[in-house]
PDB file of C-alpha atoms in Angstrom:
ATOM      1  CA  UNK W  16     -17.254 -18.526  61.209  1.00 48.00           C
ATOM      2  CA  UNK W  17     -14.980 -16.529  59.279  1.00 51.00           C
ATOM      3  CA  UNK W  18     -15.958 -15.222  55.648  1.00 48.00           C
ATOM      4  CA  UNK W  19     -13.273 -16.191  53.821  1.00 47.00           C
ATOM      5  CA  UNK W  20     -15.051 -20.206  55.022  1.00 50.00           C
ATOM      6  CA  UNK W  21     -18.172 -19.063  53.583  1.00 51.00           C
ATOM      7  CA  UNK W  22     -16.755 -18.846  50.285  1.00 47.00           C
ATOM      8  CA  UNK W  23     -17.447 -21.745  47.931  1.00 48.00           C
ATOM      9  CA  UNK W  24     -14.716 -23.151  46.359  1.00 51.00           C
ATOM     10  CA  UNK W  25     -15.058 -23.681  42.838  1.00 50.00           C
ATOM     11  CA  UNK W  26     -12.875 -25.837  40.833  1.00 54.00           C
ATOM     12  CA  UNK W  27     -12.898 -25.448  36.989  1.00 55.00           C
ATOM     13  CA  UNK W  28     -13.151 -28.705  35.019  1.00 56.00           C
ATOM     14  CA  UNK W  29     -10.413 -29.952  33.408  1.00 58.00           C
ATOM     15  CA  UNK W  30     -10.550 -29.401  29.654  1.00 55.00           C
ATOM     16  CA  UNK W  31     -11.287 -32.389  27.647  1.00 58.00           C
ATOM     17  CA  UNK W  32      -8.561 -33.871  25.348  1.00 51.00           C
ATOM     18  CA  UNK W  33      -9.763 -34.045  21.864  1.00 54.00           C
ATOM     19  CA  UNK W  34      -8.136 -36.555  19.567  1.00 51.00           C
ATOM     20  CA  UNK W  35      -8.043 -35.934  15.499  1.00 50.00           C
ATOM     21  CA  UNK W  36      -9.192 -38.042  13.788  1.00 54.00           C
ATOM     22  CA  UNK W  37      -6.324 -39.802  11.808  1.00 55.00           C
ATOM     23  CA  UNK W  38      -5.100 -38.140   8.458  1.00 50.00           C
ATOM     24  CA  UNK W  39      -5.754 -40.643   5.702  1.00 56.00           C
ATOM     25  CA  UNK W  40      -3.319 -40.304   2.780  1.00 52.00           C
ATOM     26  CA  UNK W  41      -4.275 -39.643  -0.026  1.00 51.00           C
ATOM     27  CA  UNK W  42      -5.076 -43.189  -2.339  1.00 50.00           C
ATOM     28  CA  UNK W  43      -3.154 -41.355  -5.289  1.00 50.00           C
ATOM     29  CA  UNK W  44       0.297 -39.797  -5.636  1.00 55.00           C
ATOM     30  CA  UNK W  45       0.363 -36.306  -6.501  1.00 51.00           C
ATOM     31  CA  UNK W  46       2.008 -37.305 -10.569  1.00 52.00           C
ATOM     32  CA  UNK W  47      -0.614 -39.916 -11.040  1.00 56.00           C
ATOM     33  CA  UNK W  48      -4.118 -37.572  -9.790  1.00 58.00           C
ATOM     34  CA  UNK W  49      -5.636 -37.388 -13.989  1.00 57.00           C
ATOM     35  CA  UNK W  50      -5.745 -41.472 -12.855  1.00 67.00           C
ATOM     36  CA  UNK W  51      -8.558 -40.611 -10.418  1.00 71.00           C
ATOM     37  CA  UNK W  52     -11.926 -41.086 -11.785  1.00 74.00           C
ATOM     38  CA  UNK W  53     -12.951 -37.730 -11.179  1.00 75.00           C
ATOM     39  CA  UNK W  54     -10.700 -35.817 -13.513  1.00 73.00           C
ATOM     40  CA  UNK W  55     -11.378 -38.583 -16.752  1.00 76.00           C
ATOM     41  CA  UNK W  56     -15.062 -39.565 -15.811  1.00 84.00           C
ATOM     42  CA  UNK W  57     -16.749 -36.376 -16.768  1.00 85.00           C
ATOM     43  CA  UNK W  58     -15.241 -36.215 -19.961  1.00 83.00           C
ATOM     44  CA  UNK W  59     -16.185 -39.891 -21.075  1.00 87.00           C
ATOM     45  CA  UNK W  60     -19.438 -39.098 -19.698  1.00 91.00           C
ATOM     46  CA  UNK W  61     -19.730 -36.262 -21.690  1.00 92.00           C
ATOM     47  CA  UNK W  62     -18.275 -38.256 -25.024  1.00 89.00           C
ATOM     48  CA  UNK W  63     -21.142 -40.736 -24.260  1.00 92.00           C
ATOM     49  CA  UNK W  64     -23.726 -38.372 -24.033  1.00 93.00           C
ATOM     50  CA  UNK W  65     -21.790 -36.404 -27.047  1.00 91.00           C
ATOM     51  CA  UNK W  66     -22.201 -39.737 -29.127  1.00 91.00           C
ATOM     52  CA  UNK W  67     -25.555 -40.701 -28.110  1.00 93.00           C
ATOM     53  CA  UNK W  68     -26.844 -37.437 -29.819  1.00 93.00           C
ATOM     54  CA  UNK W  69     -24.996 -38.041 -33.031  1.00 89.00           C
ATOM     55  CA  UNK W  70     -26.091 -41.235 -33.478  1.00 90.00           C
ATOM     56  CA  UNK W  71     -29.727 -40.098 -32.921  1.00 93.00           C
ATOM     57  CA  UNK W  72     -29.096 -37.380 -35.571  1.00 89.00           C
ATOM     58  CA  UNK W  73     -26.985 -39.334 -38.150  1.00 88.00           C
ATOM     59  CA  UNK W  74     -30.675 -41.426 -37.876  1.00 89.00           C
ATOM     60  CA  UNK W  75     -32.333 -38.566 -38.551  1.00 90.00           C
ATOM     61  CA  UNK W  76     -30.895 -36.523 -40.887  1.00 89.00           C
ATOM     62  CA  UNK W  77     -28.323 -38.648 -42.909  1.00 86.00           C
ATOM     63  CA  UNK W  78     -27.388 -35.746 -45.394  1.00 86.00           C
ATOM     64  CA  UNK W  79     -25.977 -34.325 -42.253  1.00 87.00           C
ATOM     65  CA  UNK W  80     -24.260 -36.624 -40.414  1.00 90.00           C
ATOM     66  CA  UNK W  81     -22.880 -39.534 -41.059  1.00 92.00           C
ATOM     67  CA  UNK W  82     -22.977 -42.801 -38.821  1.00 91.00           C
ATOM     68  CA  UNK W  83     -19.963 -42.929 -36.494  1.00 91.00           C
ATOM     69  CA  UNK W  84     -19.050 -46.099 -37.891  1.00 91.00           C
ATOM     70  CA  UNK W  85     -18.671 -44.693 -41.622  1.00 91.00           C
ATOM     71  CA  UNK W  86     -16.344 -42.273 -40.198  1.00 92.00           C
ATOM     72  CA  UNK W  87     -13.948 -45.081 -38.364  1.00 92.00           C
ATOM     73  CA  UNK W  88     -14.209 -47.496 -41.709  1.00 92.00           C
ATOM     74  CA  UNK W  89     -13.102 -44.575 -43.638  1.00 93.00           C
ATOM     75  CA  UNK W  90     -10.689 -43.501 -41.217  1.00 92.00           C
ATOM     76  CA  UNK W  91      -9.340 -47.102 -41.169  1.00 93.00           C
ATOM     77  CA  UNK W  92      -9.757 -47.593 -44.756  1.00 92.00           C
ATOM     78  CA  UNK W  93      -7.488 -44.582 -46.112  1.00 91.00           C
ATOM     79  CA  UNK W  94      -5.356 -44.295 -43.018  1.00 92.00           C
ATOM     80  CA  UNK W  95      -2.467 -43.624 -44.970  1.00 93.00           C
ATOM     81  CA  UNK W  96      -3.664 -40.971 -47.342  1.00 93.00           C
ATOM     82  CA  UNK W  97      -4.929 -39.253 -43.848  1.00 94.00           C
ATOM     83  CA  UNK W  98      -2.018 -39.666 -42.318  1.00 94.00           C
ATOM     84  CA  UNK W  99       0.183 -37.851 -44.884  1.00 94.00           C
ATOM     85  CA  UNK W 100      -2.112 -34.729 -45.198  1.00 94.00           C
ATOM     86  CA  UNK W 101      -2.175 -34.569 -41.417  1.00 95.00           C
ATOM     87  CA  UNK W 102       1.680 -34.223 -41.358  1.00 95.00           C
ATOM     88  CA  UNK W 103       1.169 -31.357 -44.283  1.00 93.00           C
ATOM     89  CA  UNK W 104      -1.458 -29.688 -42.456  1.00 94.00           C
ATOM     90  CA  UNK W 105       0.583 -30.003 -38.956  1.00 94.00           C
ATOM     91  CA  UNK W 106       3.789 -28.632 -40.940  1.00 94.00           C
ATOM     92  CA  UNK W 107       2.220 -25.797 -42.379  1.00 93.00           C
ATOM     93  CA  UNK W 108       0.336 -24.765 -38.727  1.00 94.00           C
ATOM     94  CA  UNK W 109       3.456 -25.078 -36.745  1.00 95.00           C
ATOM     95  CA  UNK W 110       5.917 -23.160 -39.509  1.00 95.00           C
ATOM     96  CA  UNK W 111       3.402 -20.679 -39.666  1.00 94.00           C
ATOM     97  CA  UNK W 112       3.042 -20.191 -36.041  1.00 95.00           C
ATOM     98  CA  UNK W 113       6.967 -19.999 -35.474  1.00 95.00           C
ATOM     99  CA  UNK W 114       6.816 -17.430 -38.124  1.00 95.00           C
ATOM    100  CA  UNK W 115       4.013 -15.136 -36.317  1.00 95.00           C
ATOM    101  CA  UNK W 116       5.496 -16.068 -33.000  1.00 95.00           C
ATOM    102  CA  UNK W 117       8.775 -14.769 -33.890  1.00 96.00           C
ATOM    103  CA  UNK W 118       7.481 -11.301 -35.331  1.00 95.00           C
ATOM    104  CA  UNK W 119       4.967 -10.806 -32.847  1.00 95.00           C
ATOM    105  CA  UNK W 120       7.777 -11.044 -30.223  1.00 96.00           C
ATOM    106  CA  UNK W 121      10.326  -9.331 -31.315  1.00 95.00           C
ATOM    107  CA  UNK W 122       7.286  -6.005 -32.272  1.00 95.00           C
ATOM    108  CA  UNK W 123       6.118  -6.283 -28.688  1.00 94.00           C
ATOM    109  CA  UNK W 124       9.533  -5.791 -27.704  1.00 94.00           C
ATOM    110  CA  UNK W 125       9.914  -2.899 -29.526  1.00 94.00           C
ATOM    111  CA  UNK W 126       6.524  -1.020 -28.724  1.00 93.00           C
ATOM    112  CA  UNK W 127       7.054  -1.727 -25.156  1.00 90.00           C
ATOM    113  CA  UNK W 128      10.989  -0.293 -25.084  1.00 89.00           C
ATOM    114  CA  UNK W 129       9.422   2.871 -27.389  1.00 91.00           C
ATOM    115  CA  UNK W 130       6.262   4.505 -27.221  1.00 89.00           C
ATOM    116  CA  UNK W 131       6.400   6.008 -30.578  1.00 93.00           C
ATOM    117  CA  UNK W 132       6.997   2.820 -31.833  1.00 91.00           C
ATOM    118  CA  UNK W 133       3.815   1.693 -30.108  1.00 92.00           C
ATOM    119  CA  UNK W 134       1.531   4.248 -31.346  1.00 93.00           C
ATOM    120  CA  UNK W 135       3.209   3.545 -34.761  1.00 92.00           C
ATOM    121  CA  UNK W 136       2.725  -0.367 -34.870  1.00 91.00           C
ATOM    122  CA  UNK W 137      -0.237  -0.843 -32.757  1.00 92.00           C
ATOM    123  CA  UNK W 138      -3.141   0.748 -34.891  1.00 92.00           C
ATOM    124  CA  UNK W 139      -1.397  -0.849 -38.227  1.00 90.00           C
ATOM    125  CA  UNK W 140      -1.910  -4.538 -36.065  1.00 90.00           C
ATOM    126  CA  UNK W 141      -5.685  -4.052 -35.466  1.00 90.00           C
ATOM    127  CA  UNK W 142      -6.281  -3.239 -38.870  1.00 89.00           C
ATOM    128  CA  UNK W 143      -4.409  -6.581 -40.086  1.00 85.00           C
ATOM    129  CA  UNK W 144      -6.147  -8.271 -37.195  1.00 86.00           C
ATOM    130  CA  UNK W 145      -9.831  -7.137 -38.698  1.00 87.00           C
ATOM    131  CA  UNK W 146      -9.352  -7.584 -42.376  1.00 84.00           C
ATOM    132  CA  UNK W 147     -10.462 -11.218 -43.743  1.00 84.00           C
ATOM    133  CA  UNK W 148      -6.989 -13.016 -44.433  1.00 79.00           C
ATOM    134  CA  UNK W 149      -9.320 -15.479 -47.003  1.00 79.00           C
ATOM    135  CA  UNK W 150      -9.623 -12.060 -49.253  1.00 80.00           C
ATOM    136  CA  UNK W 151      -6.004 -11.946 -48.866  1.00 82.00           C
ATOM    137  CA  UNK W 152      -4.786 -15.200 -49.340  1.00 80.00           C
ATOM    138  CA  UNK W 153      -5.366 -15.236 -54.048  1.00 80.00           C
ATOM    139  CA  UNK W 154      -3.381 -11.946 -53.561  1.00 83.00           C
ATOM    140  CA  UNK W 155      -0.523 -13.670 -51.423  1.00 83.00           C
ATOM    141  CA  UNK W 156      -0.879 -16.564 -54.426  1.00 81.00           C
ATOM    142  CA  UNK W 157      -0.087 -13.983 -57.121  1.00 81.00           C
ATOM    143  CA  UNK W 158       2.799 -12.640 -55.178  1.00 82.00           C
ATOM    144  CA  UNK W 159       4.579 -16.042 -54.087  1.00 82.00           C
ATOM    145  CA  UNK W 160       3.476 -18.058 -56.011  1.00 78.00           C
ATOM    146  CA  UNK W 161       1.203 -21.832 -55.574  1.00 78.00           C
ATOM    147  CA  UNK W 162       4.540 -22.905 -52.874  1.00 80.00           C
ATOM    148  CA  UNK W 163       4.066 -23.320 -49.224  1.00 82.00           C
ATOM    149  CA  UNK W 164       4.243 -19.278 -48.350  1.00 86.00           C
ATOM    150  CA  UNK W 165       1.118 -18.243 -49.275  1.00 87.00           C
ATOM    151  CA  UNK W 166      -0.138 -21.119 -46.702  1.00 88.00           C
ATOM    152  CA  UNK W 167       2.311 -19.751 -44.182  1.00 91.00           C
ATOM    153  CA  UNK W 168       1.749 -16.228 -44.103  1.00 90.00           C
ATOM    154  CA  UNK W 169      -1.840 -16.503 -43.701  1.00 90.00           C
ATOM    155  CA  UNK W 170      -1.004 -18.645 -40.724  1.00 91.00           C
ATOM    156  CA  UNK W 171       1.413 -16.570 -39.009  1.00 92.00           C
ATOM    157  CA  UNK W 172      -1.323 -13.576 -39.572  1.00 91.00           C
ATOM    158  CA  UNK W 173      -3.773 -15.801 -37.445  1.00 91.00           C
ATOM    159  CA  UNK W 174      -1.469 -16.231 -34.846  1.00 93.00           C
ATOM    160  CA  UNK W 175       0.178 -12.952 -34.869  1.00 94.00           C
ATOM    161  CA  UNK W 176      -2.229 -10.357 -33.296  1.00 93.00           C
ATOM    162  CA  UNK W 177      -2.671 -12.495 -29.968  1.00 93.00           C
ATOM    163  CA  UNK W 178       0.603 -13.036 -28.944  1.00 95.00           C
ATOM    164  CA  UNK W 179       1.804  -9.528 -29.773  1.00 95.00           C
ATOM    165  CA  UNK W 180      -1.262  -8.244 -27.488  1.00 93.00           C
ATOM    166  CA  UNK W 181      -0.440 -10.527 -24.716  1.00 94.00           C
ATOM    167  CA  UNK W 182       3.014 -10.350 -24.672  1.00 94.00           C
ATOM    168  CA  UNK W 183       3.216  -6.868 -25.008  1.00 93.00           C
ATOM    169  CA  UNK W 184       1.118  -6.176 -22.165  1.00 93.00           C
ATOM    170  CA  UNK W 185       3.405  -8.396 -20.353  1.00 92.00           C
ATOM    171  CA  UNK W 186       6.308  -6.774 -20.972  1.00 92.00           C
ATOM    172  CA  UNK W 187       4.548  -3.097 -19.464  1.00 90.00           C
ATOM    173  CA  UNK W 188       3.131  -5.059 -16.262  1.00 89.00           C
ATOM    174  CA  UNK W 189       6.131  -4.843 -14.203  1.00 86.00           C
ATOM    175  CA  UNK W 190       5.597  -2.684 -10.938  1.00 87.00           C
ATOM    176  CA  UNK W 191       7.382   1.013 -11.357  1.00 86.00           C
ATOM    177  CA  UNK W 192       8.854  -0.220  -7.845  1.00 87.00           C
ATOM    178  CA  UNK W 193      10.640  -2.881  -9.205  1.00 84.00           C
ATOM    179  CA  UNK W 194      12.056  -1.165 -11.959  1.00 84.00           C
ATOM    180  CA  UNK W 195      12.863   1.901  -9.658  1.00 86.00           C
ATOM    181  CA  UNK W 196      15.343  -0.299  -8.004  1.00 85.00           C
ATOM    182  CA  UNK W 197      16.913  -1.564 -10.959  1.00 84.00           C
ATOM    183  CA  UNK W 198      17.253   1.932 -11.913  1.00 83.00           C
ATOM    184  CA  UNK W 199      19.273   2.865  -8.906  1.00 85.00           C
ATOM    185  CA  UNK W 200      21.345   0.000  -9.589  1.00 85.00           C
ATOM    186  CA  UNK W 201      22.422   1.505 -12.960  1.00 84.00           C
ATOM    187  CA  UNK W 202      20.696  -1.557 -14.864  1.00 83.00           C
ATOM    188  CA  UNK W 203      20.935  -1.345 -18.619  1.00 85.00           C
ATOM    189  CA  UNK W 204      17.705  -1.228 -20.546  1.00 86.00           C
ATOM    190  CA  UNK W 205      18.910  -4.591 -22.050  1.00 88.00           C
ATOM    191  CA  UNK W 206      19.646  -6.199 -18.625  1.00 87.00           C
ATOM    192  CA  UNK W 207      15.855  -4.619 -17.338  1.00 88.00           C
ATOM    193  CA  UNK W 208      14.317  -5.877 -20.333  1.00 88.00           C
ATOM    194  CA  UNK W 209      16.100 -10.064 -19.814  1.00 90.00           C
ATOM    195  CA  UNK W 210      16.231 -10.424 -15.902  1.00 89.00           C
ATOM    196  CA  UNK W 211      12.307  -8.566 -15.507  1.00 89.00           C
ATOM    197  CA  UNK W 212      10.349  -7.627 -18.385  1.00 91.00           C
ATOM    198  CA  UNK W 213      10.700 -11.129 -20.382  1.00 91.00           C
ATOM    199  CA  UNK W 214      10.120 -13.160 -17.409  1.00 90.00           C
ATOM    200  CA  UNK W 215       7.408 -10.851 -16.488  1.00 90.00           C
ATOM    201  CA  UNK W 216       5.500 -11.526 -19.922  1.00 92.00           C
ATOM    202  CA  UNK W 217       6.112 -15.470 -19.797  1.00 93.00           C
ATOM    203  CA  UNK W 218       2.267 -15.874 -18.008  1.00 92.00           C
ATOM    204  CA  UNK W 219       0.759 -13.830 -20.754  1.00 94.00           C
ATOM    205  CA  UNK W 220       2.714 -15.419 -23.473  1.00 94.00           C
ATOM    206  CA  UNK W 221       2.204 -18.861 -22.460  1.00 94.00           C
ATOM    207  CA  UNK W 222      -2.136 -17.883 -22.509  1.00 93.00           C
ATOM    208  CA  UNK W 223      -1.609 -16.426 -25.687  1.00 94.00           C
ATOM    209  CA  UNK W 224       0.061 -19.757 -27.228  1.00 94.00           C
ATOM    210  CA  UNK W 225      -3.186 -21.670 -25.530  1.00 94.00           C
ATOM    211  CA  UNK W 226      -5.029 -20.030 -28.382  1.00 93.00           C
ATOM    212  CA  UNK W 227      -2.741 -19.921 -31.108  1.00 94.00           C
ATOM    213  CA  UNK W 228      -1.461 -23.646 -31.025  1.00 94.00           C
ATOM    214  CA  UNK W 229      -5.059 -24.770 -31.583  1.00 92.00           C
ATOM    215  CA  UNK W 230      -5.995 -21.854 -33.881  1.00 92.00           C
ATOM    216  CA  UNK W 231      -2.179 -22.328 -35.627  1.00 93.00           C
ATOM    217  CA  UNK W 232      -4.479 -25.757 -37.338  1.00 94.00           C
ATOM    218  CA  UNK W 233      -7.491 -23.146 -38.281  1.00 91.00           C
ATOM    219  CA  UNK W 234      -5.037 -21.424 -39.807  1.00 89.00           C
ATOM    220  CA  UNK W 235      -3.563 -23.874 -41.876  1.00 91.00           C
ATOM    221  CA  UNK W 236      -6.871 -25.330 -42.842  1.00 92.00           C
ATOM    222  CA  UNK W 237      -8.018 -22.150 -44.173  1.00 88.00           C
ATOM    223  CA  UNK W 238      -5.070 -21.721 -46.144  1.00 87.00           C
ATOM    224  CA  UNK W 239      -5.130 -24.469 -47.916  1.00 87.00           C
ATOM    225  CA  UNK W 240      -8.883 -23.963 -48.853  1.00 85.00           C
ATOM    226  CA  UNK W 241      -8.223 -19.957 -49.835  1.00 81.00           C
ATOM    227  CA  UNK W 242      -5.416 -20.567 -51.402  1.00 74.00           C
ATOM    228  CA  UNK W 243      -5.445 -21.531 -55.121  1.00 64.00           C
ATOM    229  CA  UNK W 244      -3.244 -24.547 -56.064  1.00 65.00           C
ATOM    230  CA  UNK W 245      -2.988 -26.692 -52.867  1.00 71.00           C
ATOM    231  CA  UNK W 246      -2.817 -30.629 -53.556  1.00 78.00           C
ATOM    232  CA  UNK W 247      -2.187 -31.855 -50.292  1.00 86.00           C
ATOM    233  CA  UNK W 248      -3.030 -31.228 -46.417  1.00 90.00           C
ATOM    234  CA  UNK W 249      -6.614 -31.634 -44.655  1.00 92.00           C
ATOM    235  CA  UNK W 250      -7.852 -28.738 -45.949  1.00 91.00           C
ATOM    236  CA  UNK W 251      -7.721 -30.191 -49.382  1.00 91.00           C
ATOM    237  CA  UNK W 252      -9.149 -33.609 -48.442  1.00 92.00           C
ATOM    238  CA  UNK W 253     -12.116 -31.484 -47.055  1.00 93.00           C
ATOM    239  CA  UNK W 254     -13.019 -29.656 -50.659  1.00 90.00           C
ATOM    240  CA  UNK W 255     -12.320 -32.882 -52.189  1.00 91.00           C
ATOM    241  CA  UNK W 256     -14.522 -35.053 -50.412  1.00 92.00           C
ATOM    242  CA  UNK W 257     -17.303 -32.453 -50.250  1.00 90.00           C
ATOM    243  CA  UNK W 258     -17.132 -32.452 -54.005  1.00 89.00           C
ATOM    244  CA  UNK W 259     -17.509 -35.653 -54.050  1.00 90.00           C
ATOM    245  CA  UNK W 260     -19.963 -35.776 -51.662  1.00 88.00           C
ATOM    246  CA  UNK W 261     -18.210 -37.851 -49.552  1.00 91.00           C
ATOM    247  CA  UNK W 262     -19.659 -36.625 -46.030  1.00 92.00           C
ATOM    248  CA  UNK W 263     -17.902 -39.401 -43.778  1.00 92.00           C
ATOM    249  CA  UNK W 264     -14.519 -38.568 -45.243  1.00 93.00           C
ATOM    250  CA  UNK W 265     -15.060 -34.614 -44.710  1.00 94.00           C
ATOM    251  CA  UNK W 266     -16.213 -35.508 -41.278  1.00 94.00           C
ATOM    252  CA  UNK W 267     -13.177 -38.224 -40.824  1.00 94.00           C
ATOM    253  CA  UNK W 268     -10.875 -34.460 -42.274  1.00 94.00           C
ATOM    254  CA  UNK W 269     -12.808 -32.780 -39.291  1.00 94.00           C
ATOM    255  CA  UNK W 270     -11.526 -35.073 -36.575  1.00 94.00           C
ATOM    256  CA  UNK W 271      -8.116 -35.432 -37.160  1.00 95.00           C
ATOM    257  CA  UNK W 272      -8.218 -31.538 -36.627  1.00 95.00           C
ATOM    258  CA  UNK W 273      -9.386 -31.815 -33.502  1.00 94.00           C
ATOM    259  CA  UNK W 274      -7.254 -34.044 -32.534  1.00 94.00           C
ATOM    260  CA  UNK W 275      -4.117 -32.065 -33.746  1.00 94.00           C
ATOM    261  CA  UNK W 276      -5.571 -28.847 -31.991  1.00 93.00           C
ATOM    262  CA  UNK W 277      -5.846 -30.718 -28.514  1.00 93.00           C
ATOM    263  CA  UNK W 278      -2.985 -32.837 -28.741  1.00 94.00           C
ATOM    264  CA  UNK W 279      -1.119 -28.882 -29.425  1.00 94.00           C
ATOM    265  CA  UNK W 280      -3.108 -28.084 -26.208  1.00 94.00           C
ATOM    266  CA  UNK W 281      -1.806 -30.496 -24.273  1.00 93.00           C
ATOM    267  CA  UNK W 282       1.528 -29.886 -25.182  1.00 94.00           C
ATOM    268  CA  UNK W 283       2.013 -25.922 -24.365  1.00 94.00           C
ATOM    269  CA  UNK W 284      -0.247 -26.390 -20.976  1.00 92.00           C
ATOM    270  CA  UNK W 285       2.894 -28.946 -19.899  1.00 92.00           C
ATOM    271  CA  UNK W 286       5.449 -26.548 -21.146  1.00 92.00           C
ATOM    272  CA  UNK W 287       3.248 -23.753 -19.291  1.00 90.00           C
ATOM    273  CA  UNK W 288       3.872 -26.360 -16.436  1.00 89.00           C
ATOM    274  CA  UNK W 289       7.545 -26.727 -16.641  1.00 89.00           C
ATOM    275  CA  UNK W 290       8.387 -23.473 -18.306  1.00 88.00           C
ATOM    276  CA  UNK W 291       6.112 -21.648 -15.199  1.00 84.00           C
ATOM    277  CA  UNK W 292       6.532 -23.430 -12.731  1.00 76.00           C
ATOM    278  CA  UNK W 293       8.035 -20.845  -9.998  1.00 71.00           C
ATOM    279  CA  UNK W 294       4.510 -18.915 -11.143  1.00 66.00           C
ATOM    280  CA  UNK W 295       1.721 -17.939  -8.180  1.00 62.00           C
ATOM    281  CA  UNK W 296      -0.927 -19.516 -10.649  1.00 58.00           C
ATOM    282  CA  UNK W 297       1.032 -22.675 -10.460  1.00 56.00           C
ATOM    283  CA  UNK W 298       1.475 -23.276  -7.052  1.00 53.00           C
ATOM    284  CA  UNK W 299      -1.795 -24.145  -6.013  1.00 49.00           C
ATOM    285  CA  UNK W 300      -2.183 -26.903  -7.986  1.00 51.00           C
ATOM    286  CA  UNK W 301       1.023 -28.561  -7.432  1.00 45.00           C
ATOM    287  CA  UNK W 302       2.890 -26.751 -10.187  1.00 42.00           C
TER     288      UNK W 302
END
């Protein structure tokens, strides 16, 4: 018998076909996913739990807070006169915003195309950013008088200091690389500065304006409270009511605010959207 018989033939099984599973689409479209209960439940979860605990301390400490319900019958009650010095108060936050917006813009422009401007503007900024804008807000009274400015500078202060940090620190964060080649291209500082140092800054712009569209209404409100001579706008319904010691109306003053800030929110995050949406922060999440 020869070797080669002795040898075993050995035949390899045959590798098993393995079927995925089917792919199940998805039950909602991409444009309709804040539908889904798991982006709103938490949130009316949390309301529930959020009014649970106010009602338990309205019970038990009434010079406090007030019942819910006050607040909606007095809400209800004076719509009107709450509607009006919303639209003040919503006026004066997003004139005085435009205003800081503006100025911070164009400085961070100008410190990041010249150094010496920089070291010039910079350390005058913190300083305005740290001094209390309530102790400056009789002083801007006895220079412009009881008008709207007063109301609007101090709001454009409050907004200021953010966006000039962010978007100045935008402006510097494009790669030497980049602007290397636009160098040996013969690229005009204006042309550098359009096509790849604005749309550069647009992330850190757009995350500065998260903050200052909400904080644009903190800035209003404390306007009209530090500044002598205001009649209308929530700020005034606040010191009115608490003079009055009307705590469901303050409180009623209090909400509307928060509803202006997140309703501002909202609307920069979808201009974020649409504005950014080419952006590597947006395109994980559908932009």
């Amino acid at each position: 018998m020869n070797a080669a018989e002795d040898v075993l033939t050995v035949t390899e099984p045959e590798p098993e076909l393995i079927v995925a599973p089917p792919v199940r689409r998805p039950m909602w479209r991409p444009g309709l996913g804040f539908l889904h209960p798991r982006m709103w439940l938490p949130l009316v979860l949390m309301l529930a739990v959020l009014a649970t605990l106010w009602t338990w301390g309205a019970h038990s400490m009434p010079y406090l807070l007030p019942p819910l319900g006050d607040i909606g019958d007095t809400l209800r009650e004076d719509a009107d006169y709450y509607v009006n010095n919303a639209w003040v108060t919503l006026k004066e936050a997003l004139m005085g915003l435009g205003l800081g917006l503006v100025a911070a813009f164009v400085l961070a422009v100008i410190t990041s195309e010249f150094p010496l401007a920089r070291r010039a503007i910079m350390p005058v900024a913190v300083i305005l950013n740290v001094t209390p804008l309530v102790a400056i807000a009789p002083a801007l009274v006895v220079a412009f008088g009881f008008g709207a400015a007063p109301k609007l500078i101090v709001t454009g202060l409050i907004c200021f200091f953010p966006i000039l940090i962010n978007t100045s620190m935008g402006l510097r964060a494009v790669p030497q690389p980049v602007l290397q080649v636009y160098r040996t291209v013969n690229a005009s500082r204006l042309e550098t500065l359009w096509y790849i140092r604005i749309p550069m800054a647009m992330p850190y712009l757009f995350a500065a304006l998260r903050i200052v569209f909400p904080l644009s209404v903190v800035g209003a409100v404390v306007a009209e409270l530090s500044a002598a001579g205001s009649s209308e706008g929530l700020g005034t319904a606040i010191s009115l009511a608490s003079s009055m010691n009307r705590l469901a109306a303050v409180y009623a003053s209090i909400a509307i605010l928060a509803l202006l800030g997140s309703v501002l929110l909202l609307l920069v995050t979808a201009l974020e959207r649409r504005v950014l949406h080419w952006h590597e922060s947006r395109q994980g999440n559908g932009g």
